[in-house]
Amino acid sequence: MSNKRKTCLLLLCFGVLLYGTYLGLIPLLDPDEPVYGETAKEMLLTGDWLSPRIYGEFWYDKPPLFYWLEAISFKLFGLSTWSARLPSVLATLITSIYLYCSSISLIGEKRARYGAFIFTSALEIIILARSAVTDATLMLSLTIALVSFLKKQYKTAYIACGLALLAKGPIGFAFPALIVALWMILSRKFTWKNIMSLHWTWGIPLACLIGLPWFIYMGIIHGAPFIDTFLGYHNITRFVAPEHAGKDHIWMYLVVLAAGFFPWVAAIPAIFASIRKWMHKEVMLYLMVWAGFIFMFFSLSSTQLFSYILPMYPALSLLAGCAVADMEESGAVPLYVKISHAFFFLLVVAALGLAPIMPDGGPAVKIGILIMMTGLGTISVLALARRRFFLFRTAQYLSAAALILSVWILFASSVSHSFTSYAIGSRLHRELPSGSSVYIDSFYRPSIAFYQNIYGHPLPEYSADKQQNARTNASEGVYLPGDSTNLRIPSGSYILVQKKSFARWPEEQKKDLHLLWQEDTACFFIKGGKPIEVNEK
């Protein structure tokens, strides 16, 4: 077996360990994962693979590629937590192996190998590979598109752009175009001849042939509600206006990157120190533009989620692989790299220690995890300081595996009760009288629909800001399932609401409510009537 095949097999096995182990142990995390799972489930149940639905209503949030992959997974393996997450696992595994194989000719085998293993073991990559969300499929398609443009494999590049359009929308076209254009400008190649050499005259039609038919179909069948909601709200409004006011900051992704690139964060200062040297190398400049553009684009966006910068990680990982290889070959590890590596390791261990959740087994198990992480961190720091790079890389890989598997397995019960509504939905399924009318908090509704097949009614939002948003959406033709300005709940109805949301309800809305039970983060009420005695857990 060739060294290349051995590396691909190692990447595959390492990725399966990190992404696939106990994949279904923790239920889908609220609120995003169940939204995608429920939409794919309804796609399969209705037989309509073109018009996504949730709660039986048309849903114009995302293009269909990830829904299709989830629905196929459900069809093949049944409806489950792990089958909902399987497409993300496969997309990330393919990205890892593709990144290695495709970059060998660009930066050399050793740097490509280092970069691929860094990518595979980065914390944010692992988390989103284990999540039933669209980001991994977008990352895969954009990675193929951007690498293919650099390697002048234009047919592959434009096909990948079409798939990226089906994965996330307009950024599937916009990101490759803007990144390639910026690279050409910085490398002084932005001439008409070089622009024409991209073969866009047939490439763009090819990408459109793959990506546009679904959008045209949706525009014809659903008209203004689709156009105003998908293009107007989800792609334009959310970029220029915050979806979560007060929670978006220009520095947010500095924090996300510091946590998400663990245990390789110390490579980032080394990358910055190499910028001047790499500016004159076309491939390295391309990778820097790729990573930097995506980071800056979302830093300037008004709506920010930690997963948005995922497509920068393939380029950043290759840059980190080059930085580590350069240090290994020169035999010199700068002091700032040693200090930052030790600092970020201590920071992660401290964050794990101070986390308010406790693993199964209690404090003793948590202390054991902290000792293990501290030991691996110490080995990694000392190995780097003494320039024992094989031991350093091995300790890094083990640290990533130890952290994610400890959290996913030993903290499974705490995470499940704190961040999922599976137990809440199970109790609702057991104790909700047949034929009853129930109003469900929008935060819980996707999970309860996915696992329990209870759809209920959308619980009114009594926040003045959310009511104003609902009125604005209605006036602008934006259609969001559950978006309502109706504040009335009929007497005799049941109500499932988050404790923290209920605490902010106006007092007049709390009148005539009888508490039936509480479970994890939820309260369950009946409006009017007599309270039913239920034994609390």
Short mmCIF file of N, CA and C in Angstrom, two decimals, residues 232-308:
data_model
loop_
_atom_site.label_atom_id
_atom_site.label_comp_id
_atom_site.label_asym_id
_atom_site.label_seq_id
_atom_site.Cartn_x
_atom_site.Cartn_y
_atom_site.Cartn_z
N GLY A 232 -34.91 37.64 0.48
CA GLY A 232 -35.00 38.91 1.18
C GLY A 232 -34.61 38.82 2.64
N TYR A 233 -35.24 37.87 3.37
CA TYR A 233 -35.00 37.80 4.81
C TYR A 233 -33.74 37.01 5.16
N HIS A 234 -33.66 35.76 4.68
CA HIS A 234 -32.57 34.88 5.14
C HIS A 234 -31.21 35.24 4.55
N ASN A 235 -31.16 35.94 3.41
CA ASN A 235 -29.86 36.22 2.80
C ASN A 235 -29.47 37.69 2.84
N ILE A 236 -30.44 38.60 2.79
CA ILE A 236 -30.10 40.02 2.79
C ILE A 236 -30.33 40.64 4.16
N THR A 237 -31.55 40.50 4.67
CA THR A 237 -31.88 41.13 5.96
C THR A 237 -30.98 40.63 7.08
N ARG A 238 -30.73 39.33 7.13
CA ARG A 238 -29.93 38.78 8.22
C ARG A 238 -28.46 39.20 8.13
N PHE A 239 -28.02 39.62 6.94
CA PHE A 239 -26.64 40.12 6.84
C PHE A 239 -26.54 41.57 7.30
N VAL A 240 -27.54 42.39 6.96
CA VAL A 240 -27.45 43.83 7.26
C VAL A 240 -28.11 44.19 8.58
N ALA A 241 -28.97 43.30 9.12
CA ALA A 241 -29.65 43.59 10.39
C ALA A 241 -29.53 42.38 11.29
N PRO A 242 -29.22 42.56 12.57
CA PRO A 242 -29.01 41.42 13.47
C PRO A 242 -30.28 40.64 13.73
N GLU A 243 -30.19 39.32 13.67
CA GLU A 243 -31.33 38.48 14.03
C GLU A 243 -31.46 38.40 15.55
N HIS A 244 -30.32 38.48 16.25
CA HIS A 244 -30.31 38.44 17.70
C HIS A 244 -29.65 39.73 18.19
N ALA A 245 -30.43 40.77 18.34
CA ALA A 245 -29.90 42.09 18.68
C ALA A 245 -29.09 42.04 19.97
N GLY A 246 -27.92 42.66 19.95
CA GLY A 246 -27.08 42.74 21.13
C GLY A 246 -26.15 41.56 21.32
N LYS A 247 -26.28 40.52 20.45
CA LYS A 247 -25.45 39.32 20.62
C LYS A 247 -24.39 39.20 19.54
N ASP A 248 -24.32 40.15 18.63
CA ASP A 248 -23.37 40.08 17.53
C ASP A 248 -22.32 41.17 17.69
N HIS A 249 -21.06 40.79 17.59
CA HIS A 249 -19.95 41.72 17.81
C HIS A 249 -18.87 41.46 16.77
N ILE A 250 -18.16 42.51 16.38
CA ILE A 250 -17.14 42.37 15.36
C ILE A 250 -16.00 41.47 15.83
N TRP A 251 -15.84 41.34 17.15
CA TRP A 251 -14.77 40.50 17.69
C TRP A 251 -15.21 39.08 18.01
N MET A 252 -16.48 38.76 17.74
CA MET A 252 -17.01 37.46 18.16
C MET A 252 -16.20 36.29 17.60
N TYR A 253 -15.82 36.37 16.32
CA TYR A 253 -15.15 35.23 15.72
C TYR A 253 -13.70 35.08 16.14
N LEU A 254 -13.15 36.08 16.80
CA LEU A 254 -11.84 35.89 17.44
C LEU A 254 -11.97 34.87 18.57
N VAL A 255 -13.05 34.99 19.32
CA VAL A 255 -13.31 34.05 20.41
C VAL A 255 -13.64 32.66 19.85
N VAL A 256 -14.49 32.64 18.81
CA VAL A 256 -14.88 31.37 18.20
C VAL A 256 -13.65 30.65 17.66
N LEU A 257 -12.76 31.39 17.00
CA LEU A 257 -11.56 30.78 16.42
C LEU A 257 -10.62 30.27 17.51
N ALA A 258 -10.49 31.04 18.59
CA ALA A 258 -9.61 30.63 19.69
C ALA A 258 -10.08 29.32 20.31
N ALA A 259 -11.39 29.12 20.36
CA ALA A 259 -11.92 27.86 20.90
C ALA A 259 -12.03 26.80 19.81
N GLY A 260 -12.50 27.19 18.63
CA GLY A 260 -12.79 26.23 17.57
C GLY A 260 -11.57 25.60 16.93
N PHE A 261 -10.40 26.28 17.00
CA PHE A 261 -9.21 25.72 16.38
C PHE A 261 -8.35 24.97 17.40
N PHE A 262 -8.87 24.79 18.62
CA PHE A 262 -8.18 23.95 19.60
C PHE A 262 -8.02 22.54 19.02
N PRO A 263 -6.89 21.87 19.20
CA PRO A 263 -5.71 22.24 19.99
C PRO A 263 -4.59 22.89 19.17
N TRP A 264 -4.93 23.53 18.06
CA TRP A 264 -3.93 24.06 17.14
C TRP A 264 -3.89 25.59 17.12
N VAL A 265 -4.47 26.23 18.12
CA VAL A 265 -4.59 27.69 18.12
C VAL A 265 -3.22 28.37 18.04
N ALA A 266 -2.21 27.76 18.66
CA ALA A 266 -0.88 28.38 18.68
C ALA A 266 -0.26 28.48 17.29
N ALA A 267 -0.82 27.73 16.32
CA ALA A 267 -0.31 27.85 14.96
C ALA A 267 -0.71 29.17 14.31
N ILE A 268 -1.76 29.81 14.83
CA ILE A 268 -2.23 31.06 14.21
C ILE A 268 -1.20 32.17 14.32
N PRO A 269 -0.57 32.40 15.51
CA PRO A 269 0.51 33.40 15.54
C PRO A 269 1.65 33.07 14.58
N ALA A 270 1.96 31.78 14.42
CA ALA A 270 3.01 31.39 13.48
C ALA A 270 2.60 31.70 12.05
N ILE A 271 1.31 31.55 11.75
CA ILE A 271 0.81 31.90 10.41
C ILE A 271 0.99 33.40 10.16
N PHE A 272 0.60 34.22 11.16
CA PHE A 272 0.75 35.67 11.00
C PHE A 272 2.21 36.06 10.82
N ALA A 273 3.10 35.37 11.52
CA ALA A 273 4.53 35.69 11.39
C ALA A 273 5.07 35.33 10.01
N SER A 274 4.37 34.45 9.29
CA SER A 274 4.83 34.01 7.97
C SER A 274 4.19 34.76 6.82
N ILE A 275 3.29 35.69 7.12
CA ILE A 275 2.54 36.36 6.06
C ILE A 275 3.46 37.03 5.05
N ARG A 276 4.43 37.78 5.54
CA ARG A 276 5.32 38.49 4.61
C ARG A 276 6.03 37.50 3.68
N LYS A 277 6.49 36.38 4.22
CA LYS A 277 7.19 35.38 3.41
C LYS A 277 6.24 34.72 2.41
N TRP A 278 5.01 34.47 2.85
CA TRP A 278 4.07 33.74 2.01
C TRP A 278 3.36 34.64 0.99
N MET A 279 3.38 35.94 1.17
CA MET A 279 2.69 36.84 0.25
C MET A 279 3.17 36.69 -1.19
N HIS A 280 4.40 36.23 -1.36
CA HIS A 280 4.99 36.12 -2.70
C HIS A 280 4.86 34.72 -3.28
N LYS A 281 4.14 33.85 -2.56
CA LYS A 281 3.89 32.49 -3.06
C LYS A 281 2.41 32.37 -3.38
N GLU A 282 2.11 32.08 -4.64
CA GLU A 282 0.73 32.13 -5.11
C GLU A 282 -0.21 31.24 -4.30
N VAL A 283 0.22 30.01 -4.04
CA VAL A 283 -0.66 29.08 -3.32
C VAL A 283 -0.90 29.55 -1.90
N MET A 284 0.15 29.99 -1.23
CA MET A 284 -0.01 30.43 0.16
C MET A 284 -0.86 31.70 0.24
N LEU A 285 -0.68 32.59 -0.72
CA LEU A 285 -1.50 33.80 -0.76
C LEU A 285 -2.97 33.43 -0.96
N TYR A 286 -3.22 32.47 -1.82
CA TYR A 286 -4.59 32.02 -2.09
C TYR A 286 -5.24 31.48 -0.81
N LEU A 287 -4.50 30.66 -0.07
CA LEU A 287 -5.03 30.10 1.17
C LEU A 287 -5.29 31.18 2.21
N MET A 288 -4.40 32.19 2.27
CA MET A 288 -4.60 33.28 3.22
C MET A 288 -5.82 34.12 2.84
N VAL A 289 -6.00 34.37 1.55
CA VAL A 289 -7.18 35.12 1.10
C VAL A 289 -8.45 34.34 1.40
N TRP A 290 -8.42 33.07 1.13
CA TRP A 290 -9.57 32.19 1.40
C TRP A 290 -9.99 32.26 2.87
N ALA A 291 -9.05 32.00 3.76
CA ALA A 291 -9.37 32.01 5.19
C ALA A 291 -9.73 33.41 5.68
N GLY A 292 -8.94 34.40 5.29
CA GLY A 292 -9.15 35.76 5.76
C GLY A 292 -10.44 36.37 5.29
N PHE A 293 -10.81 36.12 4.03
CA PHE A 293 -12.04 36.69 3.48
C PHE A 293 -13.26 36.19 4.23
N ILE A 294 -13.34 34.87 4.44
CA ILE A 294 -14.51 34.32 5.13
C ILE A 294 -14.58 34.83 6.56
N PHE A 295 -13.43 34.92 7.23
CA PHE A 295 -13.41 35.42 8.60
C PHE A 295 -13.91 36.87 8.66
N MET A 296 -13.44 37.71 7.77
CA MET A 296 -13.83 39.13 7.78
C MET A 296 -15.28 39.31 7.34
N PHE A 297 -15.71 38.53 6.36
CA PHE A 297 -17.08 38.66 5.86
C PHE A 297 -18.08 38.46 6.99
N PHE A 298 -17.92 37.38 7.74
CA PHE A 298 -18.88 37.10 8.80
C PHE A 298 -18.65 37.94 10.05
N SER A 299 -17.42 38.43 10.23
CA SER A 299 -17.19 39.36 11.34
C SER A 299 -17.95 40.66 11.12
N LEU A 300 -18.13 41.04 9.86
CA LEU A 300 -18.84 42.27 9.52
C LEU A 300 -20.35 42.05 9.35
N SER A 301 -20.77 40.78 9.33
CA SER A 301 -22.19 40.48 9.19
C SER A 301 -22.93 40.86 10.47
N SER A 302 -24.18 41.28 10.32
CA SER A 302 -24.98 41.66 11.48
C SER A 302 -25.56 40.46 12.21
N THR A 303 -25.71 39.34 11.52
CA THR A 303 -26.16 38.11 12.15
C THR A 303 -25.00 37.12 12.19
N GLN A 304 -24.70 36.63 13.37
CA GLN A 304 -23.52 35.78 13.54
C GLN A 304 -23.88 34.52 14.33
N LEU A 305 -23.46 33.39 13.81
CA LEU A 305 -23.52 32.11 14.51
C LEU A 305 -22.13 31.49 14.46
N PHE A 306 -21.78 30.74 15.49
CA PHE A 306 -20.40 30.25 15.57
C PHE A 306 -20.03 29.38 14.38
N SER A 307 -21.01 28.73 13.75
CA SER A 307 -20.73 27.80 12.66
C SER A 307 -20.45 28.49 11.33
N TYR A 308 -20.74 29.78 11.23
CA TYR A 308 -20.64 30.44 9.93
C TYR A 308 -19.23 30.42 9.34
#
